[in-house]
mmCIF file of C-alpha atoms (C1' of nucleotides) in Angstrom:
data_model
loop_
_atom_site.group_PDB
_atom_site.id
_atom_site.type_symbol
_atom_site.label_atom_id
_atom_site.label_comp_id
_atom_site.label_asym_id
_atom_site.label_seq_id
_atom_site.Cartn_x
_atom_site.Cartn_y
_atom_site.Cartn_z
ATOM 1 C CA UNK Q 165 -0.494 37.675 -46.299
ATOM 2 C CA UNK Q 166 0.215 34.527 -44.389
ATOM 3 C CA UNK Q 167 2.741 36.529 -42.463
ATOM 4 C CA UNK Q 168 0.240 39.255 -41.673
ATOM 5 C CA UNK Q 169 -2.198 36.684 -40.349
ATOM 6 C CA UNK Q 170 0.442 35.180 -38.145
ATOM 7 C CA UNK Q 171 0.816 38.525 -36.453
ATOM 8 C CA UNK Q 172 -2.641 38.434 -35.005
ATOM 9 C CA UNK Q 173 -3.545 34.797 -34.836
ATOM 10 C CA UNK Q 174 -3.110 34.832 -31.108
ATOM 11 C CA UNK Q 175 -5.133 37.980 -30.704
ATOM 12 C CA UNK Q 176 -5.414 38.996 -27.038
ATOM 13 C CA UNK Q 177 -2.244 37.060 -26.376
ATOM 14 C CA UNK Q 178 0.479 38.787 -28.353
ATOM 15 C CA UNK Q 179 2.162 42.167 -28.144
ATOM 16 C CA UNK Q 180 0.056 43.995 -30.747
ATOM 17 C CA UNK Q 181 -3.214 42.949 -29.312
ATOM 18 C CA UNK Q 182 -2.447 42.189 -25.739
ATOM 19 C CA UNK Q 183 -5.769 43.088 -24.213
ATOM 20 C CA UNK Q 184 -9.317 43.042 -25.431
ATOM 21 C CA UNK Q 185 -9.780 46.729 -24.663
ATOM 22 C CA UNK Q 186 -6.739 47.888 -26.613
ATOM 23 C CA UNK Q 187 -7.181 45.637 -29.655
ATOM 24 C CA UNK Q 188 -7.432 47.767 -32.829
ATOM 25 C CA UNK Q 189 -10.137 45.581 -34.327
ATOM 26 C CA UNK Q 190 -12.206 45.897 -31.162
ATOM 27 C CA UNK Q 191 -11.815 49.658 -31.493
ATOM 28 C CA UNK Q 192 -13.000 49.679 -35.108
ATOM 29 C CA UNK Q 193 -15.819 47.355 -34.161
ATOM 30 C CA UNK Q 194 -17.029 49.865 -31.586
ATOM 31 C CA UNK Q 195 -16.833 52.661 -34.149
ATOM 32 C CA UNK Q 196 -18.798 51.104 -36.981
ATOM 33 C CA UNK Q 197 -21.004 48.405 -35.486
ATOM 34 C CA UNK Q 198 -23.753 50.822 -34.633
ATOM 35 C CA UNK Q 199 -27.000 49.855 -36.245
ATOM 36 C CA UNK Q 200 -26.689 52.302 -39.164
ATOM 37 C CA UNK Q 201 -23.179 53.704 -38.958
ATOM 38 C CA UNK Q 202 -21.628 52.043 -41.988
ATOM 39 C CA UNK Q 203 -24.383 53.330 -44.245
ATOM 40 C CA UNK Q 204 -24.207 56.844 -42.808
ATOM 41 C CA UNK Q 205 -20.435 56.967 -43.308
ATOM 42 C CA UNK Q 206 -20.852 55.622 -46.822
ATOM 43 C CA UNK Q 207 -23.355 58.272 -47.839
ATOM 44 C CA UNK Q 208 -21.233 61.013 -46.298
ATOM 45 C CA UNK Q 209 -18.164 59.755 -48.163
ATOM 46 C CA UNK Q 210 -19.533 61.471 -51.272
ATOM 47 C CA UNK Q 211 -19.883 64.833 -49.540
ATOM 48 C CA UNK Q 212 -21.820 66.560 -46.810
ATOM 49 C CA UNK Q 213 -25.517 65.934 -46.407
ATOM 50 C CA UNK Q 214 -28.398 67.453 -44.488
ATOM 51 C CA UNK Q 215 -30.209 65.483 -41.827
ATOM 52 C CA UNK Q 216 -33.262 65.050 -44.035
ATOM 53 C CA UNK Q 217 -31.127 63.886 -46.959
ATOM 54 C CA UNK Q 218 -29.551 61.117 -44.886
ATOM 55 C CA UNK Q 219 -32.959 60.148 -43.596
ATOM 56 C CA UNK Q 220 -34.292 59.874 -47.119
ATOM 57 C CA UNK Q 221 -31.502 57.451 -48.013
ATOM 58 C CA UNK Q 222 -32.320 55.275 -45.009
ATOM 59 C CA UNK Q 223 -35.998 54.356 -45.300
ATOM 60 C CA UNK Q 224 -35.900 51.936 -42.371
ATOM 61 C CA UNK Q 225 -34.331 54.142 -39.728
ATOM 62 C CA UNK Q 226 -36.389 56.223 -37.344
ATOM 63 C CA UNK Q 227 -35.623 59.867 -36.778
ATOM 64 C CA UNK Q 228 -34.659 59.253 -33.191
ATOM 65 C CA UNK Q 229 -32.333 56.424 -34.064
ATOM 66 C CA UNK Q 230 -30.692 58.448 -36.818
ATOM 67 C CA UNK Q 231 -30.072 61.256 -34.348
ATOM 68 C CA UNK Q 232 -28.486 58.795 -31.921
ATOM 69 C CA UNK Q 233 -26.195 57.325 -34.546
ATOM 70 C CA UNK Q 234 -25.107 60.738 -35.809
ATOM 71 C CA UNK Q 235 -24.346 61.911 -32.268
ATOM 72 C CA UNK Q 236 -22.299 58.796 -31.617
ATOM 73 C CA UNK Q 237 -20.317 59.202 -34.843
ATOM 74 C CA UNK Q 238 -19.718 62.816 -33.900
ATOM 75 C CA UNK Q 239 -18.461 61.861 -30.436
ATOM 76 C CA UNK Q 240 -16.081 59.349 -31.998
ATOM 77 C CA UNK Q 241 -14.649 62.090 -34.195
ATOM 78 C CA UNK Q 242 -15.713 60.513 -37.472
ATOM 79 C CA UNK Q 243 -18.193 63.182 -38.611
ATOM 80 C CA UNK Q 244 -18.733 66.926 -38.243
ATOM 81 C CA UNK Q 245 -22.062 68.481 -37.333
ATOM 82 C CA UNK Q 246 -22.683 72.003 -38.594
ATOM 83 C CA UNK Q 247 -25.758 73.923 -37.517
ATOM 84 C CA UNK Q 248 -26.895 76.898 -39.598
ATOM 85 C CA UNK Q 249 -29.052 79.278 -37.588
ATOM 86 C CA UNK Q 250 -31.637 79.806 -40.296
ATOM 87 C CA UNK Q 251 -35.342 79.252 -40.761
ATOM 88 C CA UNK Q 252 -36.193 76.548 -41.560
ATOM 89 C CA UNK Q 253 -33.359 74.896 -39.551
ATOM 90 C CA UNK Q 254 -30.476 73.437 -41.481
ATOM 91 C CA UNK Q 255 -27.979 70.921 -40.107
ATOM 92 C CA UNK Q 256 -25.239 69.483 -42.264
ATOM 93 C CA UNK Q 257 -23.091 66.450 -41.600
ATOM 94 C CA UNK Q 258 -19.719 65.617 -43.165
ATOM 95 C CA UNK Q 259 -16.758 63.323 -42.613
ATOM 96 C CA UNK Q 260 -13.895 64.578 -40.461
ATOM 97 C CA UNK Q 261 -10.275 64.104 -41.479
ATOM 98 C CA UNK Q 262 -10.204 60.841 -39.576
ATOM 99 C CA UNK Q 263 -13.543 59.858 -41.043
ATOM 100 C CA UNK Q 264 -12.165 60.377 -44.535
ATOM 101 C CA UNK Q 265 -9.462 57.835 -43.772
ATOM 102 C CA UNK Q 266 -12.233 55.292 -43.613
ATOM 103 C CA UNK Q 267 -13.262 55.810 -47.238
ATOM 104 C CA UNK Q 268 -10.947 53.107 -48.685
ATOM 105 C CA UNK Q 269 -12.445 50.710 -46.154
ATOM 106 C CA UNK Q 270 -15.954 51.636 -47.259
ATOM 107 C CA UNK Q 271 -14.961 51.247 -50.904
ATOM 108 C CA UNK Q 272 -13.686 47.765 -50.142
ATOM 109 C CA UNK Q 273 -16.939 46.910 -48.407
ATOM 110 C CA UNK Q 274 -18.749 48.041 -51.520
ATOM 111 C CA UNK Q 275 -16.575 45.795 -53.677
ATOM 112 C CA UNK Q 276 -17.124 42.844 -51.380
ATOM 113 C CA UNK Q 277 -20.857 43.494 -51.532
ATOM 114 C CA UNK Q 278 -20.824 43.243 -55.308
ATOM 115 C CA UNK Q 279 -18.759 40.051 -55.150
ATOM 116 C CA UNK Q 280 -20.972 38.536 -52.472
ATOM 117 C CA UNK Q 281 -24.093 39.343 -54.456
ATOM 118 C CA UNK Q 282 -22.721 37.650 -57.571
ATOM 119 C CA UNK Q 283 -21.699 34.502 -55.704
ATOM 120 C CA UNK Q 284 -25.079 34.170 -54.080
ATOM 121 C CA UNK Q 285 -26.793 34.412 -57.432
ATOM 122 C CA UNK Q 286 -24.511 31.693 -58.800
ATOM 123 C CA UNK Q 287 -25.099 29.517 -55.787
ATOM 124 C CA UNK Q 288 -28.825 30.034 -56.261
ATOM 125 C CA UNK Q 289 -29.956 31.733 -53.072
ATOM 126 C CA UNK V 96 -10.045 57.408 -56.281
ATOM 127 C CA UNK V 97 -11.970 60.551 -57.120
ATOM 128 C CA UNK V 98 -13.302 58.658 -60.070
ATOM 129 C CA UNK V 99 -14.382 55.749 -57.916
ATOM 130 C CA UNK V 100 -16.239 58.074 -55.591
ATOM 131 C CA UNK V 101 -18.038 59.674 -58.483
ATOM 132 C CA UNK V 102 -19.478 56.296 -59.338
ATOM 133 C CA UNK V 103 -21.536 56.107 -56.184
ATOM 134 C CA UNK V 104 -22.080 59.702 -55.175
ATOM 135 C CA UNK V 105 -25.662 59.437 -56.237
ATOM 136 C CA UNK V 106 -26.199 56.197 -54.426
ATOM 137 C CA UNK V 107 -29.798 54.989 -54.764
ATOM 138 C CA UNK V 108 -30.057 57.035 -57.923
ATOM 139 C CA UNK V 109 -27.587 55.538 -60.368
ATOM 140 C CA UNK V 110 -27.344 52.242 -62.170
ATOM 141 C CA UNK V 111 -24.971 50.483 -59.748
ATOM 142 C CA UNK V 112 -26.968 51.291 -56.705
ATOM 143 C CA UNK V 113 -30.425 51.941 -58.014
ATOM 144 C CA UNK V 114 -32.419 50.740 -55.056
ATOM 145 C CA UNK V 115 -31.814 50.581 -51.347
ATOM 146 C CA UNK V 116 -32.410 46.843 -51.246
ATOM 147 C CA UNK V 117 -29.940 46.016 -54.013
ATOM 148 C CA UNK V 118 -27.165 48.385 -52.954
ATOM 149 C CA UNK V 119 -23.937 46.428 -52.314
ATOM 150 C CA UNK V 120 -23.036 48.503 -49.280
ATOM 151 C CA UNK V 121 -26.462 47.862 -47.760
ATOM 152 C CA UNK V 122 -25.810 44.165 -48.323
ATOM 153 C CA UNK V 123 -22.439 44.288 -46.575
ATOM 154 C CA UNK V 124 -23.965 46.354 -43.811
ATOM 155 C CA UNK V 125 -26.513 43.622 -43.185
ATOM 156 C CA UNK V 126 -23.773 41.005 -43.146
ATOM 157 C CA UNK V 127 -21.393 42.590 -40.657
ATOM 158 C CA UNK V 128 -23.373 45.057 -38.561
ATOM 159 C CA UNK V 129 -24.497 42.424 -36.121
ATOM 160 C CA UNK V 130 -23.467 43.248 -32.617
ATOM 161 C CA UNK V 131 -20.381 40.987 -32.601
ATOM 162 C CA UNK V 132 -19.943 39.814 -36.180
ATOM 163 C CA UNK V 133 -16.826 41.728 -37.114
ATOM 164 C CA UNK V 134 -14.963 40.375 -34.110
ATOM 165 C CA UNK V 135 -16.128 36.806 -34.711
ATOM 166 C CA UNK V 136 -15.029 36.965 -38.353
ATOM 167 C CA UNK V 137 -11.712 38.467 -37.290
ATOM 168 C CA UNK V 138 -10.980 35.700 -34.811
ATOM 169 C CA UNK V 139 -11.980 33.022 -37.300
ATOM 170 C CA UNK V 140 -9.728 34.563 -39.954
ATOM 171 C CA UNK V 141 -6.804 32.909 -38.178
ATOM 172 C CA UNK V 142 -8.359 29.458 -38.323
ATOM 173 C CA UNK V 143 -11.258 27.470 -36.979
ATOM 174 C CA UNK V 144 -12.314 27.825 -33.356
ATOM 175 C CA UNK V 145 -14.590 26.011 -30.956
ATOM 176 C CA UNK V 146 -17.623 27.723 -29.465
ATOM 177 C CA UNK V 147 -15.947 28.095 -26.090
ATOM 178 C CA UNK V 148 -12.787 29.495 -27.649
ATOM 179 C CA UNK V 149 -14.717 32.271 -29.365
ATOM 180 C CA UNK V 150 -16.591 32.955 -26.169
ATOM 181 C CA UNK V 151 -13.345 33.300 -24.268
ATOM 182 C CA UNK V 152 -12.157 35.961 -26.716
ATOM 183 C CA UNK V 153 -15.355 37.935 -26.277
ATOM 184 C CA UNK V 154 -15.704 38.651 -22.555
ATOM 185 C CA UNK V 155 -18.720 40.933 -22.995
ATOM 186 C CA UNK V 156 -20.943 38.722 -25.113
ATOM 187 C CA UNK V 157 -23.582 36.459 -23.615
ATOM 188 C CA UNK V 158 -23.899 32.859 -24.661
ATOM 189 C CA UNK V 159 -27.296 33.446 -26.227
ATOM 190 C CA UNK V 160 -26.060 36.406 -28.208
ATOM 191 C CA UNK V 161 -23.005 34.519 -29.416
ATOM 192 C CA UNK V 162 -25.216 31.669 -30.581
ATOM 193 C CA UNK V 163 -27.459 34.124 -32.423
ATOM 194 C CA UNK V 164 -24.557 35.819 -34.153
ATOM 195 C CA UNK V 165 -22.971 32.518 -35.195
ATOM 196 C CA UNK V 166 -26.270 31.257 -36.592
ATOM 197 C CA UNK V 167 -26.743 34.451 -38.555
ATOM 198 C CA UNK V 168 -23.232 34.324 -39.994
ATOM 199 C CA UNK V 169 -23.854 30.708 -40.939
ATOM 200 C CA UNK V 170 -27.119 31.579 -42.686
ATOM 201 C CA UNK V 171 -25.354 34.303 -44.629
ATOM 202 C CA UNK V 172 -22.787 31.766 -45.836
ATOM 203 C CA UNK V 173 -19.832 33.450 -44.160
ATOM 204 C CA UNK V 174 -18.946 30.693 -41.689
ATOM 205 C CA UNK V 175 -19.166 26.904 -41.446
ATOM 206 C CA UNK V 176 -20.534 25.090 -38.419
ATOM 207 C CA UNK V 177 -19.201 21.593 -37.840
ATOM 208 C CA UNK V 178 -20.699 19.398 -35.134
ATOM 209 C CA UNK V 179 -18.704 16.442 -33.841
ATOM 210 C CA UNK V 180 -20.982 13.810 -32.301
ATOM 211 C CA UNK V 181 -18.848 13.201 -29.241
ATOM 212 C CA UNK V 182 -19.216 13.533 -25.505
ATOM 213 C CA UNK V 183 -18.698 16.226 -24.406
ATOM 214 C CA UNK V 184 -20.130 17.987 -27.463
ATOM 215 C CA UNK V 185 -17.701 19.683 -29.810
ATOM 216 C CA UNK V 186 -18.677 22.331 -32.357
ATOM 217 C CA UNK V 187 -16.159 24.071 -34.553
ATOM 218 C CA UNK V 188 -16.602 27.242 -36.571
ATOM 219 C CA UNK V 189 -14.570 28.362 -39.581
ATOM 220 C CA UNK V 190 -14.766 30.820 -42.469
ATOM 221 C CA UNK V 191 -16.333 29.639 -45.709
ATOM 222 C CA UNK V 192 -14.775 30.417 -49.069
ATOM 223 C CA UNK V 193 -16.855 33.572 -49.267
ATOM 224 C CA UNK V 194 -15.993 34.406 -45.683
ATOM 225 C CA UNK V 195 -12.315 34.175 -46.498
ATOM 226 C CA UNK V 196 -12.788 36.840 -49.138
ATOM 227 C CA UNK V 197 -13.548 39.186 -46.295
ATOM 228 C CA UNK V 198 -10.107 38.808 -44.705
ATOM 229 C CA UNK V 199 -8.510 41.729 -46.600
ATOM 230 C CA UNK V 200 -11.390 43.881 -45.408
ATOM 231 C CA UNK V 201 -10.796 42.793 -41.821
ATOM 232 C CA UNK V 202 -7.078 43.464 -42.170
ATOM 233 C CA UNK V 203 -7.869 46.974 -43.359
ATOM 234 C CA UNK V 204 -10.156 47.500 -40.385
ATOM 235 C CA UNK V 205 -7.304 46.427 -38.148
ATOM 236 C CA UNK V 206 -4.979 48.946 -39.813
ATOM 237 C CA UNK V 207 -7.535 51.712 -39.478
ATOM 238 C CA UNK V 208 -7.933 50.834 -35.816
ATOM 239 C CA UNK V 209 -4.226 51.301 -35.224
ATOM 240 C CA UNK V 210 -4.278 54.612 -37.091
ATOM 241 C CA UNK V 211 -7.383 55.823 -35.271
ATOM 242 C CA UNK V 212 -5.862 54.930 -31.912
ATOM 243 C CA UNK V 213 -2.692 56.883 -32.676
ATOM 244 C CA UNK V 214 -4.579 59.976 -33.804
ATOM 245 C CA UNK V 215 -6.722 60.015 -30.718
ATOM 246 C CA UNK V 216 -3.680 59.847 -28.501
ATOM 247 C CA UNK V 217 -2.149 62.770 -30.405
ATOM 248 C CA UNK V 218 -5.363 64.759 -30.208
ATOM 249 C CA UNK V 219 -5.453 64.036 -26.477
ATOM 250 C CA UNK V 220 -8.675 62.156 -25.989
ATOM 251 C "C1'" DC N 148 -41.274 73.359 -42.339
ATOM 252 C "C1'" DC N 149 -36.923 70.975 -40.061
ATOM 253 C "C1'" DG N 150 -34.362 68.906 -36.432
ATOM 254 C "C1'" DG N 151 -34.948 67.072 -32.117
ATOM 255 C "C1'" DA N 152 -37.076 65.955 -27.501
ATOM 256 C "C1'" DT N 153 -40.744 63.326 -25.004
ATOM 257 C "C1'" DC N 154 -44.142 59.709 -23.867
ATOM 258 C "C1'" DC N 155 -45.590 55.008 -24.073
ATOM 259 C "C1'" DA N 156 -46.008 50.180 -26.465
ATOM 260 C "C1'" DT N 157 -43.185 46.750 -28.225
ATOM 261 C "C1'" DT N 158 -39.157 44.248 -29.032
ATOM 262 C "C1'" DG N 159 -34.656 42.531 -27.931
ATOM 263 C "C1'" DC N 160 -31.241 41.356 -24.766
ATOM 264 C "C1'" DG N 161 -28.878 39.735 -20.274
ATOM 265 C "C1'" DA N 162 -28.877 36.684 -16.258
ATOM 266 C "C1'" DT N 163 -29.889 32.455 -14.646
ATOM 267 C "C1'" DA N 164 -31.196 27.829 -14.698
ATOM 268 C "C1'" DC N 165 -31.624 23.653 -17.131
ATOM 269 C "C1'" DT N 166 -30.621 19.635 -20.770
ATOM 270 C "C1'" DG N 167 -28.551 16.187 -24.097
ATOM 271 C "C1'" DC C 83 -19.491 21.556 -23.768
ATOM 272 C "C1'" DA C 84 -22.791 23.686 -26.418
ATOM 273 C "C1'" DG C 85 -26.504 24.924 -26.460
ATOM 274 C "C1'" DT C 86 -32.164 25.884 -25.096
ATOM 275 C "C1'" DA C 87 -35.963 27.983 -21.802
ATOM 276 C "C1'" DT C 88 -37.709 31.422 -19.018
ATOM 277 C "C1'" DC C 89 -38.209 35.931 -17.064
ATOM 278 C "C1'" DG C 90 -37.355 40.903 -16.212
ATOM 279 C "C1'" DC C 91 -35.271 45.003 -17.834
ATOM 280 C "C1'" DA C 92 -33.332 48.175 -21.225
ATOM 281 C "C1'" DA C 93 -33.187 49.555 -25.896
ATOM 282 C "C1'" DT C 94 -36.000 50.745 -29.857
ATOM 283 C "C1'" DG C 95 -39.920 52.350 -32.783
ATOM 284 C "C1'" DG C 96 -44.080 55.334 -33.497
ATOM 285 C "C1'" DA C 97 -46.664 59.193 -32.518
ATOM 286 C "C1'" DT C 98 -46.706 63.613 -30.785
ATOM 287 C "C1'" DC C 99 -45.134 68.051 -29.434
ATOM 288 C "C1'" DC C 100 -41.858 71.921 -29.553
ATOM 289 C "C1'" DG C 101 -38.822 75.655 -30.754
ATOM 290 C "C1'" DG C 102 -36.595 78.226 -34.438
#
DNA sequence: CCGGATCCATTGCGATACTG
DNA sequence: CAGTATCGCAATGGATCCGG
């Protein structure tokens, strides 16, 4: 652990992370720091969902914004978008192969969330 | 793994994640989805840094935005802000105990970033 | 009906200048 | 050095319309 930290402690100055633009953590940051991306990926980690189903799970997001986020995730190769030419229209979203690799990360976020919630109760927030 | 997924596949509908506002992943999302939070936490995971040092590592962030993000992280109990009453002013930031619990998560993001980068090279992007 | 595109009103953010 | 203050623009939300 200590050793792992030492490998990046001079981020932007060592061989693994020589430049800001090629730093892996900067890359991940760009992928998931969209306003709703983590939640979208999380919901899709259980299986594919329709547009309206995702929207229902995200009460605070506007339709336009959700469309933007889904398009961005699609461009980054994290989710698939499947359009069924039926009436009424049906569009399904699912994780790509690469997107599925993010599931352990999402699971760990979930665990941290539980831990964080407990600590904040203890520390009376 | 499959079992773990089954525990949240009805997120917002089961006992662990009954409501949007109490869902652990929503909580984590609020903590780290700020425009620069992941990167700030990552840089601080190697040790405390001064305001100007963080700024130097983030060429694209404005001073105002960096201040906002640091204040928000402080409010959420993820980082400490230490002011030294000297001239010129000196302010240091570091992870709190809770913030340190996020380091494994950040390490996993870093690993995913490396993996994602490799795959995109292979798939000629 | 569903997914998405369009038109404004509002908010947030960046650039710059200024201060303790 | 580490912020605040101010202003103008770009991103965002809400309502509406559209096409299948």
